[in-house]
Coordinates of C-alpha atoms in Angstrom, one line a residue:
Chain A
X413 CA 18.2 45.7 112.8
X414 CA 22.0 45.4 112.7
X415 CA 24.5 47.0 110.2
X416 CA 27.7 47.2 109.1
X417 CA 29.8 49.4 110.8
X418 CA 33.1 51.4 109.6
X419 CA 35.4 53.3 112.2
X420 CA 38.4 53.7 113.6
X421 CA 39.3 52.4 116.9
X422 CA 42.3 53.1 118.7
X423 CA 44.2 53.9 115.3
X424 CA 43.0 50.8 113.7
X425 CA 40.2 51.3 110.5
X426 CA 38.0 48.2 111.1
X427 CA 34.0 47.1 110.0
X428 CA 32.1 45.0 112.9
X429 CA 28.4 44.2 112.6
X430 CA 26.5 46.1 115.1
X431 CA 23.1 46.1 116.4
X432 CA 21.2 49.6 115.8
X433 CA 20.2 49.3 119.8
X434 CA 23.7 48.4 121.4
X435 CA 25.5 50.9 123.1
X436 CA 29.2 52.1 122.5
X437 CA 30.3 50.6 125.9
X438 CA 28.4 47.4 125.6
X439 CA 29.7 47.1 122.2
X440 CA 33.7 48.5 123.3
X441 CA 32.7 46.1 126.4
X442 CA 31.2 42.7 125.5
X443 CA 32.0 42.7 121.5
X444 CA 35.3 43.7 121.1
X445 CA 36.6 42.8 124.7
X446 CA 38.1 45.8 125.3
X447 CA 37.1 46.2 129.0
X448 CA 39.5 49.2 129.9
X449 CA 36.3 51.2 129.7
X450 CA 33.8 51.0 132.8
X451 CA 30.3 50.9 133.1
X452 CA 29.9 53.2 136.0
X453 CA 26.5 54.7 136.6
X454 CA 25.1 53.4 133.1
X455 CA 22.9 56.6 132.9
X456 CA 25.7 59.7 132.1
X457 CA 26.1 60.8 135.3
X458 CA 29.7 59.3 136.3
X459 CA 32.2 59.8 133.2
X460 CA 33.7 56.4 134.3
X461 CA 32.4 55.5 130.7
X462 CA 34.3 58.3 128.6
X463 CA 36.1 57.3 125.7
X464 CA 37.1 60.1 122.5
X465 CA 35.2 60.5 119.8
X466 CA 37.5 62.5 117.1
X467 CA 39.6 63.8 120.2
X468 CA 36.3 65.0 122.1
X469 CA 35.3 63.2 125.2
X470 CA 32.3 61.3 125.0
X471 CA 29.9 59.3 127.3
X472 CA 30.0 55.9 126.0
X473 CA 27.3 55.0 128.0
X474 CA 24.7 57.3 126.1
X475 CA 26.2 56.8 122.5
X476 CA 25.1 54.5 120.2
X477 CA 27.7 52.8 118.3
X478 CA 25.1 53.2 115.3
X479 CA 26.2 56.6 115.2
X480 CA 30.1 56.5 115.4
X481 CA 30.0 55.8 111.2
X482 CA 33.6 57.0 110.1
X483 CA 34.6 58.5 113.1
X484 CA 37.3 57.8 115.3
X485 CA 37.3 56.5 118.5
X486 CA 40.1 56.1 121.6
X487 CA 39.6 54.5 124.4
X488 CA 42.3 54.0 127.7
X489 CA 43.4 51.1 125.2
X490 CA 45.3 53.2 123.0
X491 CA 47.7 55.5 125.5
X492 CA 51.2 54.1 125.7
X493 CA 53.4 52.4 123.4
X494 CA 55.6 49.3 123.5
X495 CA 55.4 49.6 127.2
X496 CA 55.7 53.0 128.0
X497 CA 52.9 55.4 129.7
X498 CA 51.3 58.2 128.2
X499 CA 52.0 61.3 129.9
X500 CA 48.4 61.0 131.5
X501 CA 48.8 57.6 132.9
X502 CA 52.1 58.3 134.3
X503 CA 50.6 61.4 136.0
X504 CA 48.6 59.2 137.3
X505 CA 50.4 56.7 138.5
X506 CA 53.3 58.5 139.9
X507 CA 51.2 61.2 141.8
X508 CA 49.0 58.5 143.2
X509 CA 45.8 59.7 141.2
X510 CA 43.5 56.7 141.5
X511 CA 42.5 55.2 144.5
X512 CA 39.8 51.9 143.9
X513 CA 40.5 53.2 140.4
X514 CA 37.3 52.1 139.2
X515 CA 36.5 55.9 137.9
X516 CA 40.0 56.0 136.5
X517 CA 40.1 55.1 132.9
X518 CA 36.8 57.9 132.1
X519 CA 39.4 60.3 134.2
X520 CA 42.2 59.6 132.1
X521 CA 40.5 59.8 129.0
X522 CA 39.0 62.9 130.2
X523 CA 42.3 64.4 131.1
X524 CA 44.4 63.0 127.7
X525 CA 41.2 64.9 125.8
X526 CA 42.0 68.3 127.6
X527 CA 45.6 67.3 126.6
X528 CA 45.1 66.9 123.5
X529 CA 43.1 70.1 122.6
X530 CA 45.0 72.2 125.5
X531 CA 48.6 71.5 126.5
X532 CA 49.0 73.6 129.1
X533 CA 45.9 74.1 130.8
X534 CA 45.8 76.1 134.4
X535 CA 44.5 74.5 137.4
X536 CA 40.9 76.0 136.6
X537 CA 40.5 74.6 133.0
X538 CA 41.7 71.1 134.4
X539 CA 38.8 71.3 137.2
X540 CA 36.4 72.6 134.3
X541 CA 37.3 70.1 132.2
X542 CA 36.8 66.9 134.8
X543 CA 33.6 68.4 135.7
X544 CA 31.6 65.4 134.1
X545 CA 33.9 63.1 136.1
X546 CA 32.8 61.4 139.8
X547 CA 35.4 59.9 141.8
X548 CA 33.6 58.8 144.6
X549 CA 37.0 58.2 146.7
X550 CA 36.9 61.9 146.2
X551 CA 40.9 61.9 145.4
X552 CA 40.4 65.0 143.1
X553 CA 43.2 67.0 144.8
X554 CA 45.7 64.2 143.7
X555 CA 43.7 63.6 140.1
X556 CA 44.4 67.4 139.5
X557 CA 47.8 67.0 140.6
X558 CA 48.4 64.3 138.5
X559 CA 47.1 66.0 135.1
X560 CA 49.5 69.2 135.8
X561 CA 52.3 66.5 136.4
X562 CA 51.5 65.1 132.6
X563 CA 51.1 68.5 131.3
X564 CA 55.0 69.2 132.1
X565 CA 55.3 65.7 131.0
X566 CA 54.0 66.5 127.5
X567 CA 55.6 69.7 127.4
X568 CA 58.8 67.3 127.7
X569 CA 57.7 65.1 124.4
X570 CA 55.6 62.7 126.1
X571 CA 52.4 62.1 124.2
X572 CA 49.4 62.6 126.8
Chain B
X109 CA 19.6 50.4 133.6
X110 CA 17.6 47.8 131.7
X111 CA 18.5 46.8 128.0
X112 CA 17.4 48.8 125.2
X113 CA 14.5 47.8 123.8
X114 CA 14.7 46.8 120.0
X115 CA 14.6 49.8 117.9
X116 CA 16.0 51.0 114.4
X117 CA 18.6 53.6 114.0
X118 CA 18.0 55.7 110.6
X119 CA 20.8 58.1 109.2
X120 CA 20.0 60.8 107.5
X121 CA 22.1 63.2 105.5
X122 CA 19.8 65.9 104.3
X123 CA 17.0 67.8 106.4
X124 CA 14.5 66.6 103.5
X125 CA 16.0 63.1 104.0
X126 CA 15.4 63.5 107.8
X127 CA 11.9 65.1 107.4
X128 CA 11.2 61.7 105.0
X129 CA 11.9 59.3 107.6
X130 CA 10.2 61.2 110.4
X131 CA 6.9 61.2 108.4
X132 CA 7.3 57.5 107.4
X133 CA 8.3 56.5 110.8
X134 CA 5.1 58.9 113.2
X135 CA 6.7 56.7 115.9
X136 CA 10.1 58.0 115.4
X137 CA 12.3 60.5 117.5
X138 CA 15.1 63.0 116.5
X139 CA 18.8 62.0 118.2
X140 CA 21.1 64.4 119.0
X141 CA 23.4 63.8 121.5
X142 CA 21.5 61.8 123.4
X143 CA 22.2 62.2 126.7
X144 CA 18.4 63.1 127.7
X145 CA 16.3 60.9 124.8
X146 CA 19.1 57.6 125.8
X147 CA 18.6 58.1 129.5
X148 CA 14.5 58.0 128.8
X149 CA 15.0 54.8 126.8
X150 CA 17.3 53.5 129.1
X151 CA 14.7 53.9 131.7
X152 CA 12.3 52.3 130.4
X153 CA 10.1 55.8 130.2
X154 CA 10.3 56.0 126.5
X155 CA 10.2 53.1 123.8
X156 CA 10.4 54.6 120.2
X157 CA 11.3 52.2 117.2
X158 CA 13.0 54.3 115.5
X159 CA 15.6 56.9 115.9
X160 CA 16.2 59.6 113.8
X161 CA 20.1 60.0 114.2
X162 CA 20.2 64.6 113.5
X163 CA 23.7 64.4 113.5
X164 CA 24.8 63.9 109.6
X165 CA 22.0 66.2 108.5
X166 CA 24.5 69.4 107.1
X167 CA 21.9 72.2 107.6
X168 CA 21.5 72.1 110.6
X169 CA 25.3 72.6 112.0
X170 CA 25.7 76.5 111.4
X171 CA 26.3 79.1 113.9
X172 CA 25.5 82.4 111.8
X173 CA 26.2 85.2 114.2
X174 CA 27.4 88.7 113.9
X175 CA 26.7 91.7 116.1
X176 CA 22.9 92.4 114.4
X177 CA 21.0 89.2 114.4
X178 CA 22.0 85.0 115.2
X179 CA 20.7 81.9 114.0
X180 CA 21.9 78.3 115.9
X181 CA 21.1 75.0 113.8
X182 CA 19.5 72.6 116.1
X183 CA 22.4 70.0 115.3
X184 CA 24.8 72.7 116.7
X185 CA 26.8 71.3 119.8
X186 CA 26.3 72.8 123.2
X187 CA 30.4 73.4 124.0
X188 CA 30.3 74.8 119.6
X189 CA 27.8 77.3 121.3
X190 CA 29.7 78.4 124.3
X191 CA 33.1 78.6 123.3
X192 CA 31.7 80.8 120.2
X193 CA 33.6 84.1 120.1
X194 CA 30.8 86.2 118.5
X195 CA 28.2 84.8 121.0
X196 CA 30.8 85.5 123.7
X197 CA 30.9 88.9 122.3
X198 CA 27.8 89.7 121.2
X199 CA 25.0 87.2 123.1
X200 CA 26.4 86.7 126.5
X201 CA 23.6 85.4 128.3
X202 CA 23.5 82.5 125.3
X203 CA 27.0 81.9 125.6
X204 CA 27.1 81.4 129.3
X205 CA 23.9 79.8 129.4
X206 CA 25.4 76.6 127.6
X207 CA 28.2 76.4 129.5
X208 CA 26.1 76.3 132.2
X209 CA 24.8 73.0 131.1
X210 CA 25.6 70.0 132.6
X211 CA 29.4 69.2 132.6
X212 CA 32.0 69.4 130.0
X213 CA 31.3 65.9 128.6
X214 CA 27.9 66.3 128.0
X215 CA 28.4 70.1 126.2
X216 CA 30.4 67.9 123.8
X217 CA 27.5 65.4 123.1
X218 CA 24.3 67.3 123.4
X219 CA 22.8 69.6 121.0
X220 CA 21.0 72.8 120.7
X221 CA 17.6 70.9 119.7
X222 CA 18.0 68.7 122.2
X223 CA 18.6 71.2 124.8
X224 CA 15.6 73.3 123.9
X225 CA 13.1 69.9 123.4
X226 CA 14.4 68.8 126.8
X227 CA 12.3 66.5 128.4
X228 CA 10.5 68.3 132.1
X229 CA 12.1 66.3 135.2
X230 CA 10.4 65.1 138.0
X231 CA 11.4 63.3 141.3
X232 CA 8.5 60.3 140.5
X233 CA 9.5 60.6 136.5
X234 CA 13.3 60.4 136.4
X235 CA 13.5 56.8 138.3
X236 CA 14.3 53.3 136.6
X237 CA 11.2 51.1 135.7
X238 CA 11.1 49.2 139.0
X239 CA 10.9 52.3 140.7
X240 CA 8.3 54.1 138.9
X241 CA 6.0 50.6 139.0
X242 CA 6.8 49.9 143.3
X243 CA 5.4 53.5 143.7
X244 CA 2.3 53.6 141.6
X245 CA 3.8 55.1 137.9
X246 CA 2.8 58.8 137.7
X247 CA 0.7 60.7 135.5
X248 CA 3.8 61.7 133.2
X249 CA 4.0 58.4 131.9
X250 CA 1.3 55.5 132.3
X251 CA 0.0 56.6 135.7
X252 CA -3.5 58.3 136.5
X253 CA -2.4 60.6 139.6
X254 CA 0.1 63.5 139.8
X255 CA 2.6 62.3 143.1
X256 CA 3.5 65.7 143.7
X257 CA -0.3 67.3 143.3
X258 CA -2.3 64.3 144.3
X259 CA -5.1 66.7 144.1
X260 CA -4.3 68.2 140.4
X261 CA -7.0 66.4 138.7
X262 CA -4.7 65.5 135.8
X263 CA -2.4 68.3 135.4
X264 CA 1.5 67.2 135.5
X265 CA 3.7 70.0 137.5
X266 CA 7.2 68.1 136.2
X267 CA 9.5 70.5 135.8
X268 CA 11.5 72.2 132.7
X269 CA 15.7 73.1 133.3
X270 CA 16.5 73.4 130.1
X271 CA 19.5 76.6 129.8
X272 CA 19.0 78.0 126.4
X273 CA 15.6 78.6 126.4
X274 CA 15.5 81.2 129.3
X275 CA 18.7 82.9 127.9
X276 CA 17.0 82.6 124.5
X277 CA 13.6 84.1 125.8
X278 CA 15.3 87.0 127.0
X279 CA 16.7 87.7 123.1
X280 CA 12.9 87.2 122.0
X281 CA 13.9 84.6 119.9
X282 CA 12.3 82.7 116.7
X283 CA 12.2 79.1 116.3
X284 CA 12.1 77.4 112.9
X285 CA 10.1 74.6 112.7
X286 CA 9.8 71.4 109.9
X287 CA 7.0 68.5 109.7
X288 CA 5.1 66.8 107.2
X289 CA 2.9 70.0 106.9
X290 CA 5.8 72.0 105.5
X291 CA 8.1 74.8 107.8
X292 CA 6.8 77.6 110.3
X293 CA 8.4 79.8 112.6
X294 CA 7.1 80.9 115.7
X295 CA 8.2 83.1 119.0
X296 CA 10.1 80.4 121.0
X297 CA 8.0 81.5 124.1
X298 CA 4.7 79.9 122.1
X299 CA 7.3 77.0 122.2
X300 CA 6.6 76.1 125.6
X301 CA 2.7 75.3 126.5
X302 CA 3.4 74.2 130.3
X303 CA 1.0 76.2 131.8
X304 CA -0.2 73.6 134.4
X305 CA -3.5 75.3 134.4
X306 CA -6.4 73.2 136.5
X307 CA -9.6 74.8 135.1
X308 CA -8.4 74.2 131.0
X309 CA -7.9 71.2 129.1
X310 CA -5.0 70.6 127.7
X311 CA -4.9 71.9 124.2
X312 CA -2.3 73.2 121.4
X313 CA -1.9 76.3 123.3
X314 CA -2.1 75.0 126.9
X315 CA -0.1 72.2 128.4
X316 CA 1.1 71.3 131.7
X317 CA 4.3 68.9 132.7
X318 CA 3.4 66.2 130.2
X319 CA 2.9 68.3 127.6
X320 CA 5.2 71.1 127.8
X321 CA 5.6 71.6 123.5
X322 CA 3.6 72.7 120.6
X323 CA 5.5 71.0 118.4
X324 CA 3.0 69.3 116.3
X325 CA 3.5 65.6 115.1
X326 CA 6.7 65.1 112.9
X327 CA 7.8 68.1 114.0
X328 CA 11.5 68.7 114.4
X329 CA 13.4 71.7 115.0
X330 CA 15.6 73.0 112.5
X331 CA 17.2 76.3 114.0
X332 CA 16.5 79.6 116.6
X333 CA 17.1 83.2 115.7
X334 CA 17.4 86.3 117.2
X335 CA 17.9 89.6 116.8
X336 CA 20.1 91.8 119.1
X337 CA 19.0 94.8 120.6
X338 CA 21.5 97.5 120.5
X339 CA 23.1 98.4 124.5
X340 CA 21.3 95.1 125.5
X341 CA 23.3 93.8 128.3
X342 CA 22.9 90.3 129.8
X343 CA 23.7 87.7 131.7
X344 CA 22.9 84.0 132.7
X345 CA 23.4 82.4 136.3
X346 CA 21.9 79.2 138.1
X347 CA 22.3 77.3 141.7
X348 CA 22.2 73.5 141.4
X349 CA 23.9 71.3 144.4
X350 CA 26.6 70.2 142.8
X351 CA 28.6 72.0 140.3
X352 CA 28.7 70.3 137.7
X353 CA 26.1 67.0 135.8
X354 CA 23.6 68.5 138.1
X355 CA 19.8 69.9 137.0
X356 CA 19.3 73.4 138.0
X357 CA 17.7 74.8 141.6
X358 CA 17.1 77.7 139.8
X359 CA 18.4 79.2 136.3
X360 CA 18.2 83.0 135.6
X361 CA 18.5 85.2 132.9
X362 CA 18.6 88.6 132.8
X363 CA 18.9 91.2 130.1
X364 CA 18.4 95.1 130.5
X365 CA 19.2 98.4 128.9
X366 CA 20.5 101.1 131.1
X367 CA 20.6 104.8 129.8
X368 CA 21.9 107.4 131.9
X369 CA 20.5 106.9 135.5
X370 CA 17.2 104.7 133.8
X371 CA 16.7 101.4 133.4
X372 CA 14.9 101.4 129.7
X373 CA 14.3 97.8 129.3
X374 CA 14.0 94.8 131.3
X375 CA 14.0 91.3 130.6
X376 CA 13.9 88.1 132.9
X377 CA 13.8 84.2 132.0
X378 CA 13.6 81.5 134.4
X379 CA 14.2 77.7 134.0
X380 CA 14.3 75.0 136.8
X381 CA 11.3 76.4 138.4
X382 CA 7.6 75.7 136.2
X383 CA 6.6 73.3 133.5
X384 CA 8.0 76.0 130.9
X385 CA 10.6 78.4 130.9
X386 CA 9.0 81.4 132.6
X387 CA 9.8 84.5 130.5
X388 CA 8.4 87.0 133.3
X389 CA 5.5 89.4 132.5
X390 CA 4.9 92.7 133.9
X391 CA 9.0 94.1 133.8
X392 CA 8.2 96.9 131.8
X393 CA 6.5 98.4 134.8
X394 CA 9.8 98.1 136.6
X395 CA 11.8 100.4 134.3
X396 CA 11.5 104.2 134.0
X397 CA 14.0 105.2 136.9
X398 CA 17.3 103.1 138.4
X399 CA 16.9 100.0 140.2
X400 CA 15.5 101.3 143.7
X401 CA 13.3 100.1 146.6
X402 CA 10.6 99.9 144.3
X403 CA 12.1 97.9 141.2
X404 CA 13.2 95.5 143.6
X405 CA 10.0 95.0 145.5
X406 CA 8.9 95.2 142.3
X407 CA 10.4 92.1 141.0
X408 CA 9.2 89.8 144.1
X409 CA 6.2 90.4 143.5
X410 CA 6.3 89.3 139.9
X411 CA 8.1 86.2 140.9
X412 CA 6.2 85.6 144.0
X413 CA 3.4 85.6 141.3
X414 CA 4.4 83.7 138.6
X415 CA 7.4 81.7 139.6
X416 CA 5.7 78.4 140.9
X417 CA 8.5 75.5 141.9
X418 CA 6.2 72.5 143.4
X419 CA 8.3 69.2 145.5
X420 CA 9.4 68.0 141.8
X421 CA 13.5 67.3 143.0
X422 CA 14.9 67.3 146.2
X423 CA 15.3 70.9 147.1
X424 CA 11.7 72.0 148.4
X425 CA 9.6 74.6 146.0
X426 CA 9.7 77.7 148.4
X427 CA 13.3 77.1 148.5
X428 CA 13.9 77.3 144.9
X429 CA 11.4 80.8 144.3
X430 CA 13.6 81.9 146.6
X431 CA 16.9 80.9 145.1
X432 CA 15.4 82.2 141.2
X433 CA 14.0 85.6 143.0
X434 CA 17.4 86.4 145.0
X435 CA 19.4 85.3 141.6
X436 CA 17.3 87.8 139.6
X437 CA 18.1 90.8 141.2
X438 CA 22.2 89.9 141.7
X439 CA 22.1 89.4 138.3
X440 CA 19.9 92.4 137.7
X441 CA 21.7 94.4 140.1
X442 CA 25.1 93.4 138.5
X443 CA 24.6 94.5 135.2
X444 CA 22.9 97.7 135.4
X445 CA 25.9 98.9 137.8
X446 CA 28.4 97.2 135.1

């Protein structure tokens, strides 16, 4: 079965024809050619696959795009604008928070969620809130450095 | 992970809408978040053709708390249920037993429902479909022996770690209930039928790993109340090895009334250690004075007894009675001196 379906991704309203059994990665992935999300574990154990869904992170991985009808849905795709970095990305970058940077997009999205819903978390909410996140260069000392760094960076007027 | 298999994704808006396609489709299976029922699928382990997508149904998204009685819709989210101020308030051990669950990600996606319909887990179960057919598919799914009791003579020990229901347990909660033959409620603890009982067939009443609930056919769950007892206090803890996206060692939870120097009422749930969420019996016998040589002796007996953790993950089973019997009485211990 297949349907048409109506959403909004990365700020954009569109209607795609979707199989009822095709993943929101696969679909993110191999439809649309967005490939900024990663298939990591493909079973919800790495976050490598987080995207937002209305602001929330979700595991790609474990969604079905079937059930994304009128919602909205972000992906690394949509930080920064007309060559800029979002204040997560530029955390990132400038405090050396990804390493093979395979796990890095489900990160960032992780982080610009937490952002988004808490500008000025403390160094505990950050940890809780990357706790469905596996880095498996382990460079979380520098990840959480790097989300504090875009925290000040929003504070400043830098969307995260 | 292998491909999904072909199946049909229905949407329904209404609980009679969803009850509809669940009798048309006996094949079908509810959808909440997804990230226990899409891992199965995933896996090979479970092939449904069609999905019943809980999400859009309204009924079944209200928290109604206050400080007398709760009731949880089973399309209510897990991090919805944590971050809850009444609950916080009012149902501790609920409160801290979803945000025990999993990590933050997976709060967001999975539901109350799901988390109480969790599927038991099993080292020989929880594989990918080449594993499970190299090493002789177990009894949980199309397998005639039990790897972990080769001896069981059809019994499956796989074990349940779901959070909410031990927390819930301990609140001696209801569970509504809706199928084709119309609604019921029943104590949640008749919920869970893993007994794992070698001299009984399996029956309505008495399951093992396999079948661990007495939800009927068709049946979905619509919501769980409880009432709360006035002075209750209580509290949920578990070990797992990791911190976070990590299935329990052992989960606890404990509830108890203290009045002066007496301990008046005692309650204990366990998850992550039998085929069912172990709401222990016998804790009434503990109560009558403070908590003293004999409560806590007391207590390891009753676990000793009727905490039974066999080599389903990684961690060994004596290990993990341990880990819920030493849990019990911190968290015991903790709240009748708080």
């Amino acid at each position: 079965m297949a349907r048409l379906l109506e959403f909004t991704l990365n700020g954009r309203d569109r209607v795609d024809a979707v199989a009822d059994n095709m993943l929101l990665l696969d679909f993110l992935r191999e439809k649309i050619g967005l490939t900024g999300t990663k298939t990591g574990c493909d079973g919800g154990e790495c976050g490598a696959c987080t995207v937002l869904i209305d602001d929330e992170p979700a595991l790609s991985c474990l969604t079905l795009a079937a059930t994304i009808a009128g919602k909205r849905v972000d992906t690394v795709e949509s930080l920064g604008h007309d060559g800029q970095l979002s204040a997560v990305q530029r955390g990132f970058h400038e405090k050396l928070g990804a390493q093979c940077g395979y796990c890095t997009p489900g990160f960032v999205m992780a982080s610009a969620g937490l952002l988004r819903r808490n500008p000025n978390p403390s160094e505990a909410e950050i940890i809780d809130a990357l706790g469905s996140n596996i880095c498996r260069c382990t460079g979380y000392v520098k990840i959480i450095e790097a989300v504090k760094y875009a925290a000040s960076l929003n504070a400043q007027g830098v969307s995260p | 992970m292998d491909a999904l298999p072909d199946f049909r994704v229905l949407n329904p808006e209404t609980l009679d809408e969803a009850l509809a396609a669940r009798a048309q489709h006996p094949d079908s299976k509810p959808l909440g978040g997804g990230t226990d029922l899409v891992v199965n699928i995933r896996r090979g382990i479970l092939a449904p053709s069609v999905l019943i997508d809980m999400n859009r149904v309204k009924e079944l998204h209200a928290i109604k708390v206050d400080e007398n009685s709760i009731e949880i819709g089973a399309s209510v989210r897990l991090t919805a249920l944590a971050q809850h101020s009444d609950v916080i308030a009012h149902y501790p051990v609920l409160a801290q037993a979803a945000a025990h669950i999993a990590g933050p990600t997976h709060r967001n996606m999975g539901t109350v429902g799901g988390n109480l319909c969790l599927d038991t887990r099993c080292i020989y179960y929880n594989q990918s479909e080449w594993w499970r057919a190299a090493n002789n598919h177990c009894l949980k799914t199309t397998g005639s022996m039990c790897h972990v009791a080769p001896k069981s003579r059809g019994v499956c020990f796989a074990t349940y770690s779901g959070d909410l229901a031990p927390a819930l347990l301990t609140l001696q909660a209801e569970i509504d209930l809706a199928g084709p033959n119309g609604k019921r409620t029943i104590p949640l603890e008749h919920l869970y039928i893993g007994f794992a009982r070698q001299d009984v067939p399996v029956t309505e009443t008495q399951g093992d790993g396999k079948f661990f609930l007495s939800l009927r056919p068709g049946e979905i769950v619509v919501a769980v109340r409880a009432k709360n007892t006035p002075g209750l206090r209580s509290a949920y803890d578990k070990i797992r090895i990791r911190r976070s996206i990590e299935y329990p060692v052992a989960g606890v939870a404990v509830a108890l009334k203290r009045e002066g120097d007496k301990l008046t009422d005692l309650r204990i749930a366990f998850t992550g250690t039998n085929p069912r969420p172990v709401l222990l019996a016998g804790t009434a016998e503990l109560c009558g004075g403070g908590i003293d040589e004999r409560v806590i002796k007391g207590l390891d007996a009753l676990v000793r007894d009727q905490i039974m953790p066999m080599k389903t993950t990684f961690t060994p089973g004596h290990y993990r009675r341990r880990v819920a019997g030493v849990l019990a009485r911190r968290l015991m211990t903790r709240l009748y001196e708080s």
